[in-house]
């Protein structure tokens, strides 16, 4: 059986043994299993072309069958024998079909994306030559494509073209195709045709079309970069334009911040800028925005958007992207910055100096220390005006409480000067004072105001020892007199009120007594036959008091009278129940008498006469309940039994 030879068989196995050789007669491939043993195999080595000896006569289990060089040829390096055989096979396939598939080619375009140069295509070949010498190189296959261009085809198994070989091929200016067959080592050689021609991975190492496209892209890139550089130089000129306008409000703000001691955070230099207003002015606005934002975060874009609404960024560079701006700084002018980058750089500087802190993904916020510092500076700066305003409010409030006859308050400025002199200070120093003199003055003014307000409300208060230099005698006398008059009026009203309350209480008490007696009378009408007799009958259990007296005394007595009425109602109810029970028992007695005594005249007489057994009582009087009925029936039965005995005798 003919063994199918694979690409792997062309190369020595793991032990270095050759399994395939070249037939000396026809140059065909011969597997070790197909040839006679020994030198009679008629095979030579693909690499060195020397005769081989077949060693396939023994047991394969003891020694792997293989070809071996003669002893005198062992020193010759034949490691390329497999490569040579593979190349021969591949060349024969290309020469046989005179065509090959070229891979798709592309190149990186200006936008960073791949630009297709040629799609994958199959080309016919002419003038196909195997291992024809070309300068210093011997390509595996040389051929001519339909458009007349020469193409070199290299077959790569484990060793692709070296860098040195690629450079030499490139210098020759021809198309170079490399076909890699390393993945097909298990494929029989007879099945390699389609793999070599179309399927195996292939690369155009050199392509004149790719070179032409690369040159075009390079030229386009050069022109684009020239245009980019020209535009960048124009933007740099705009950036360095020294014409800067003064923004009145921003200037006032920057001066105010400087007065608050924040000048260290504002730049006064005249370096180029991306804005049409002075650098210290837009920086002052940023500081102000950060201060007013309190704990909220502001990003560079937030600030830039507000600047853009005011038209502060230079129009030509207002929307310069950071990537382009950084390119300009790296290639044209290292000091160039877009408006966004200027704002970001300023915020970064503030962060470095501890004025702000940054929360990643949120933005920047003013540090607590700087905020406290600004608050303290503002408080100190505005303290005199604020204190004057506070004093004037209290001063006017006191004046409003005064009437014409009380006198008039002095001029405020004159009065304030006198207060300052009293503590040996000027008015300005008093308003800036931190030692307690001003606080003492405001406390005394507040005490005076509270005193007057309380006295107007007729409160009796202790007059402050120091009236803060205000003429208050007339006011105090008037309000004191008014308070005394008010106290007398309130006392008179209180006495009258007490009298009215006592009269109302007495009337209410009388009405309550009447109501209780009336309610008791109504309840008694349904219980006793004579209501007046009931109401006016003394009750021994209540110390001889009548129900009317009890109800008149209190609600407790009313309840006691109600209890008396309830006991009467319950007693009458008990009598009615007893009478009903007696009627029922007497009726049962009569029924029994008539059933036991046949003679009617004796039966009518028996219940109406007294019996010793019943303590001499008549059965009609004795019978009241079940127990007395049972006793009466016993006596009746004894009587009937006695009568029967007498009759038998």
Short mmCIF file of C-alpha atoms in Angstrom, two decimals, residues 6 8 20 24 58 152 265 368 373 384 398 408 449 467 471 510 545 589 638:
data_model
loop_
_atom_site.label_atom_id
_atom_site.label_comp_id
_atom_site.label_asym_id
_atom_site.label_seq_id
_atom_site.Cartn_x
_atom_site.Cartn_y
_atom_site.Cartn_z
CA UNK A 6 2.45 14.70 4.69
CA UNK A 8 5.50 16.70 8.58
CA UNK A 20 11.07 10.69 3.15
CA UNK A 24 17.20 8.98 -7.99
CA UNK A 58 14.22 -4.89 11.34
CA UNK A 152 8.51 36.76 -6.13
CA UNK A 265 -4.34 84.21 44.29
CA UNK A 368 -12.77 75.35 54.46
CA UNK A 373 -10.36 83.35 55.95
CA UNK A 384 -17.98 99.41 60.99
CA UNK A 398 -35.95 103.54 71.19
CA UNK A 408 -36.03 114.13 72.25
CA UNK A 449 -34.81 99.16 74.57
CA UNK A 467 -28.83 104.36 80.14
CA UNK A 471 -32.14 111.29 78.09
CA UNK A 510 -78.76 77.45 93.12
CA UNK A 545 -81.85 64.19 106.52
CA UNK A 589 -102.02 23.66 96.24
CA UNK A 638 -101.29 12.75 105.71
#
